[in-house]
Tab-separated table of C-alpha atoms and ligand atoms in Angstrom:
chain	number	residue	atom	x	y	z
B	8	MET	CA	166.832	104.740	-134.411
B	9	SER	CA	162.983	104.413	-135.114
B	10	SER	CA	160.081	107.268	-134.721
B	11	ARG	CA	157.982	106.505	-131.998
B	12	ILE	CA	154.182	106.685	-131.964
B	13	LEU	CA	151.612	107.450	-129.600
B	14	ILE	CA	148.195	105.681	-130.511
B	15	ALA	CA	145.298	107.331	-128.586
B	16	GLU	CA	142.614	105.437	-128.937
B	17	ASP	CA	139.825	103.508	-126.813
B	18	GLU	CA	138.757	100.807	-128.637
B	19	ALA	CA	140.917	97.998	-128.311
B	20	ARG	CA	140.786	96.501	-131.008
B	21	ILE	CA	141.493	99.897	-133.670
B	22	ALA	CA	144.440	100.179	-130.977
B	23	SER	CA	145.610	96.897	-131.677
B	24	PHE	CA	145.258	97.064	-135.185
B	25	LEU	CA	147.093	100.182	-135.646
B	26	GLU	CA	150.120	98.720	-133.157
B	27	LYS	CA	150.282	95.557	-134.830
B	28	GLY	CA	150.379	97.461	-138.305
B	29	LEU	CA	153.050	100.347	-137.593
B	30	ARG	CA	155.163	97.986	-135.185
B	31	ALA	CA	155.509	95.908	-138.694
B	32	ASN	CA	156.688	98.568	-140.374
B	33	GLY	CA	159.272	99.142	-138.238
B	34	PHE	CA	157.397	102.422	-135.932
B	35	SER	CA	157.768	101.976	-131.915
B	36	THR	CA	154.462	102.601	-130.145
B	37	GLU	CA	152.659	103.021	-127.331
B	38	ILE	CA	148.725	103.134	-126.457
B	39	ALA	CA	146.882	105.706	-124.620
B	40	ALA	CA	143.537	104.937	-123.935
B	41	ASP	CA	141.240	108.042	-122.099
B	42	GLY	CA	142.083	111.441	-122.730
B	43	ASP	CA	144.165	112.243	-119.323
B	44	GLU	CA	146.945	109.411	-120.269
B	45	THR	CA	147.340	110.853	-123.626
B	46	LEU	CA	147.772	114.571	-122.903
B	47	ARG	CA	150.450	112.613	-120.196
B	48	LEU	CA	152.312	111.032	-122.409
B	49	GLY	CA	152.075	113.965	-125.118
B	50	ARG	CA	153.885	116.028	-122.945
B	51	SER	CA	156.592	113.931	-122.236
B	52	GLY	CA	158.789	114.509	-125.127
B	53	ARG	CA	159.316	110.711	-125.909
B	54	PHE	CA	157.305	110.618	-129.225
B	55	ASP	CA	157.534	111.526	-132.992
B	56	LEU	CA	154.117	111.540	-133.745
B	57	LEU	CA	150.279	110.954	-131.914
B	58	ILE	CA	147.281	109.252	-133.716
B	59	LEU	CA	144.509	110.814	-131.823
B	60	ASP	CA	140.933	109.362	-131.955
B	61	LEU	CA	138.513	112.033	-130.984
B	62	GLY	CA	136.202	110.227	-129.105
B	63	LEU	CA	138.280	109.731	-126.292
B	64	PRO	CA	136.754	108.750	-122.519
B	65	GLY	CA	137.558	111.753	-120.186
B	66	LYS	CA	138.915	114.562	-121.915
B	67	ASP	CA	138.002	114.345	-125.998
B	68	GLY	CA	140.257	114.243	-128.265
B	69	ILE	CA	139.825	118.209	-129.165
B	70	ALA	CA	140.548	119.175	-126.039
B	71	VAL	CA	143.730	117.174	-125.791
B	72	LEU	CA	145.045	118.883	-128.999
B	73	ARG	CA	144.228	122.302	-127.391
B	74	GLU	CA	146.229	122.037	-124.428
B	75	LEU	CA	149.038	120.727	-126.369
B	76	ARG	CA	148.635	123.379	-128.781
B	77	ASP	CA	148.316	125.684	-125.842
B	78	GLU	CA	151.560	124.575	-124.310
B	79	GLY	CA	153.339	125.253	-127.533
B	80	ARG	CA	153.756	121.822	-128.303
B	81	ALA	CA	154.657	121.131	-131.995
B	82	LEU	CA	154.322	117.607	-132.059
B	83	PRO	CA	152.346	116.138	-135.222
B	84	VAL	CA	148.797	114.909	-134.520
B	85	VAL	CA	146.893	112.769	-137.081
B	86	ILE	CA	143.040	112.559	-136.152
B	87	LEU	CA	140.704	109.731	-136.337
B	88	THR	CA	137.330	110.197	-136.801
B	89	ALA	CA	134.467	108.785	-137.805
B	90	ARG	CA	132.696	109.712	-141.117
B	91	THR	CA	129.730	111.294	-139.118
B	92	SER	CA	131.504	113.613	-137.698
B	93	ILE	CA	133.167	116.390	-140.109
B	94	ASN	CA	132.217	118.886	-137.836
B	95	ASP	CA	134.825	117.818	-134.997
B	96	THR	CA	137.437	117.194	-137.747
B	97	VAL	CA	136.703	120.635	-138.671
B	98	LYS	CA	137.245	121.782	-135.356
B	99	GLY	CA	140.234	119.474	-134.823
B	100	LEU	CA	142.457	121.016	-137.490
B	101	GLU	CA	141.123	124.897	-136.780
B	102	GLY	CA	142.455	123.312	-133.112
B	103	GLY	CA	146.247	122.567	-134.855
B	104	ALA	CA	145.871	118.685	-136.032
B	105	ASP	CA	148.378	118.691	-139.173
B	106	ASP	CA	146.288	116.048	-140.576
B	107	TYR	CA	142.872	113.705	-140.021
B	108	ILE	CA	142.182	110.277	-141.576
B	109	THR	CA	138.407	108.886	-141.069
B	110	LYS	CA	137.057	105.640	-139.735
B	111	PRO	CA	136.966	103.353	-141.204
B	112	PHE	CA	140.492	103.607	-142.668
B	113	SER	CA	142.696	101.645	-144.525
B	114	PHE	CA	146.476	100.724	-143.145
B	115	GLU	CA	147.593	101.939	-146.380
B	116	GLU	CA	146.136	105.127	-145.728
B	117	LEU	CA	147.152	105.579	-142.082
B	118	LEU	CA	150.490	104.793	-143.216
B	119	ALA	CA	151.210	107.239	-145.832
B	120	ARG	CA	149.762	110.117	-143.917
B	121	VAL	CA	152.113	109.173	-140.898
B	122	ARG	CA	155.163	108.707	-142.878
B	123	VAL	CA	154.229	112.357	-144.249
B	124	ARG	CA	153.913	114.155	-141.476
B	125	LEU	CA	157.316	112.266	-139.751
B	126	ARG	CA	158.957	113.687	-142.953
B	127	GLY	CA	157.718	117.131	-142.503
B	128	ASP	CA	158.031	119.216	-145.658
B	129	ARG	CA	161.372	118.171	-146.555
B	130	VAL	CA	160.880	115.058	-149.145
B	131	PRO	CA	157.566	115.705	-151.205
B	132	GLU	CA	155.287	113.098	-150.997
B	133	PRO	CA	154.913	111.427	-154.630
B	134	THR	CA	151.381	112.329	-156.094
B	135	VAL	CA	151.437	109.803	-158.903
B	136	LEU	CA	152.150	106.245	-159.189
B	137	THR	CA	153.176	105.001	-162.546
B	138	VAL	CA	152.809	101.248	-163.078
B	139	GLY	CA	153.654	100.289	-167.185
B	140	ASP	CA	151.070	102.468	-168.781
B	141	ALA	CA	148.726	103.046	-166.020
B	142	ALA	CA	149.122	105.985	-162.964
B	143	LEU	CA	147.044	106.340	-159.534
B	144	ASP	CA	147.223	110.001	-158.895
B	145	LEU	CA	147.126	110.458	-155.338
B	146	ARG	CA	145.607	114.071	-154.924
B	147	THR	CA	142.508	113.242	-157.223
B	148	ARG	CA	142.294	110.018	-156.735
B	149	GLN	CA	141.778	109.008	-160.309
B	150	ALA	CA	143.265	106.315	-162.358
B	151	VAL	CA	144.771	107.211	-165.787
B	152	VAL	CA	144.949	103.947	-168.379
B	153	GLY	CA	146.669	105.167	-171.356
B	154	GLU	CA	145.127	108.755	-171.937
B	155	GLU	CA	141.883	107.616	-169.953
B	156	ILE	CA	140.905	108.792	-166.853
B	157	VAL	CA	139.294	106.512	-164.693
B	158	ASN	CA	136.679	107.643	-161.607
B	159	LEU	CA	137.463	105.084	-158.681
B	160	SER	CA	135.154	104.898	-155.344
B	161	ALA	CA	137.001	105.491	-152.333
B	162	ARG	CA	137.276	101.183	-152.053
B	163	GLU	CA	138.579	100.734	-155.469
B	164	PHE	CA	141.024	103.678	-155.063
B	165	ALA	CA	142.468	102.258	-151.844
B	166	LEU	CA	142.775	98.733	-153.528
B	167	ALA	CA	144.939	100.359	-156.614
B	168	ASP	CA	146.956	102.187	-154.115
B	169	ALA	CA	148.287	98.872	-152.593
B	170	PHE	CA	148.456	97.532	-155.222
B	171	PHE	CA	150.472	100.536	-157.112
B	172	ARG	CA	152.472	100.732	-154.409
B	173	HIS	CA	153.538	96.954	-154.681
B	174	PRO	CA	154.057	96.128	-158.631
B	175	GLY	CA	155.356	93.116	-159.935
B	176	GLN	CA	154.206	91.915	-156.180
B	177	VAL	CA	151.936	88.960	-155.052
B	178	LEU	CA	149.431	90.420	-151.849
B	179	SER	CA	147.200	88.435	-150.051
B	180	ARG	CA	143.927	88.355	-149.715
B	181	GLU	CA	144.676	88.830	-145.862
B	182	GLN	CA	147.051	91.358	-147.011
B	183	LEU	CA	145.030	93.688	-149.257
B	184	LEU	CA	142.004	93.010	-146.509
B	185	SER	CA	143.874	94.446	-144.025
B	186	HIS	CA	144.602	97.150	-145.989
B	187	VAL	CA	141.973	98.415	-147.390
B	188	TRP	CA	139.568	97.218	-145.174
B	189	GLY	CA	141.258	97.383	-142.057
B	190	TYR	CA	139.907	96.298	-138.363
B	191	ASP	CA	136.433	96.225	-140.914
B	192	PHE	CA	136.521	93.054	-142.406
B	193	ASP	CA	135.266	89.539	-142.532
B	194	PRO	CA	138.310	87.168	-143.108
B	195	GLY	CA	135.673	84.772	-144.764
B	196	SER	CA	134.428	87.466	-146.852
B	197	ASN	CA	135.010	87.104	-150.901
B	198	ILE	CA	135.058	91.033	-150.585
B	199	VAL	CA	138.434	91.264	-151.968
B	200	ASP	CA	137.842	89.082	-155.080
B	201	VAL	CA	134.610	91.175	-156.053
B	202	TYR	CA	136.759	94.005	-155.768
B	203	VAL	CA	139.455	93.179	-157.755
B	204	GLY	CA	136.887	92.192	-160.340
B	205	TYR	CA	135.904	95.940	-160.246
B	206	LEU	CA	139.473	96.825	-161.020
B	207	ARG	CA	139.976	94.667	-163.440
B	208	ARG	CA	136.777	96.255	-165.554
B	209	LYS	CA	137.915	99.741	-164.888
B	210	LEU	CA	141.979	99.492	-165.245
B	211	GLY	CA	141.898	96.345	-168.008
B	212	LYS	CA	141.180	92.611	-167.142
B	213	HIS	CA	145.075	91.434	-167.472
B	214	ARG	CA	146.550	94.077	-165.346
B	215	ILE	CA	145.738	92.318	-162.052
B	216	THR	CA	146.873	88.342	-162.506
B	217	SER	CA	145.235	85.940	-160.391
B	218	VAL	CA	147.974	83.848	-158.580
B	219	ARG	CA	146.453	80.380	-157.688
B	220	GLY	CA	146.420	79.885	-153.919
B	221	MET	CA	148.493	83.013	-152.970
B	222	GLY	CA	146.442	86.083	-154.192
B	223	TYR	CA	146.385	89.128	-156.996
B	224	ARG	CA	149.257	91.058	-158.420
B	225	LEU	CA	150.017	93.697	-160.459
B	226	GLU	CA	151.230	93.231	-163.720
B	227	GLY	CA	153.164	96.365	-166.165
B	228	GLY	CA	156.088	96.802	-163.597
B	229	GLN	CA	158.922	94.257	-163.872
B	230	PRO	CA	158.296	91.732	-166.286
B	231	SER	CA	156.325	88.653	-164.837
B	232	ALA	CA	157.399	85.521	-164.939
B	233	ALA	CA	154.634	82.679	-166.694
B	234	ALA	CA	151.155	83.922	-166.465
B	235	ASN	CA	149.479	81.794	-163.684
B	236	ASP	CA	146.488	83.511	-164.709
B	237	ALA	CA	143.593	81.570	-163.039
Y	314	CA	CA1	136.637	106.310	-129.509
């Protein structure tokens, strides 16, 4: 049976972005658009995890969380918060949230948090993804190429994360946009190409291959077929 996730988010495009992505990954979902509904569904016992936006109409996310925890409910909670609301986030963690993620977030990042929370502490999350002679450290958010440590910006890290989780697979621009830039992207922009350029400069040009008309592939995992380098 698939895990059931309650999405508490009043902004429709974000809620639907989350719902679509989570369902595509085998979760079942329900959306609550205000604090009272979140509280009602959160108490129902029907969910395995709550994704909780802090800025909800009616009761805000912190109040909802406090009530659930005061009632002794152990439902895992991942908070969604704007980068500018770090104080609220700290309150949220003190109020019993398990984790938080700042907006705008990438779907990959959210999915990783959700999976960790659903697994509990039974299976440790891998902290280093290795592909060929390169590795991505998920704790320090740095890459290691050979012996050299490479610092990455937040977006570069998110993009590298998508590639290192799918070595040898072609990832389309749309997939990468959705995973890294989330709901916050302009589908017509060339931002993916620009950031792939940054990653190539940092990780080595040969490491990410362009597959014409399809997208990009991280090399170094499985031996690849004839190069399609554009
Ligand atoms: Ca909101």
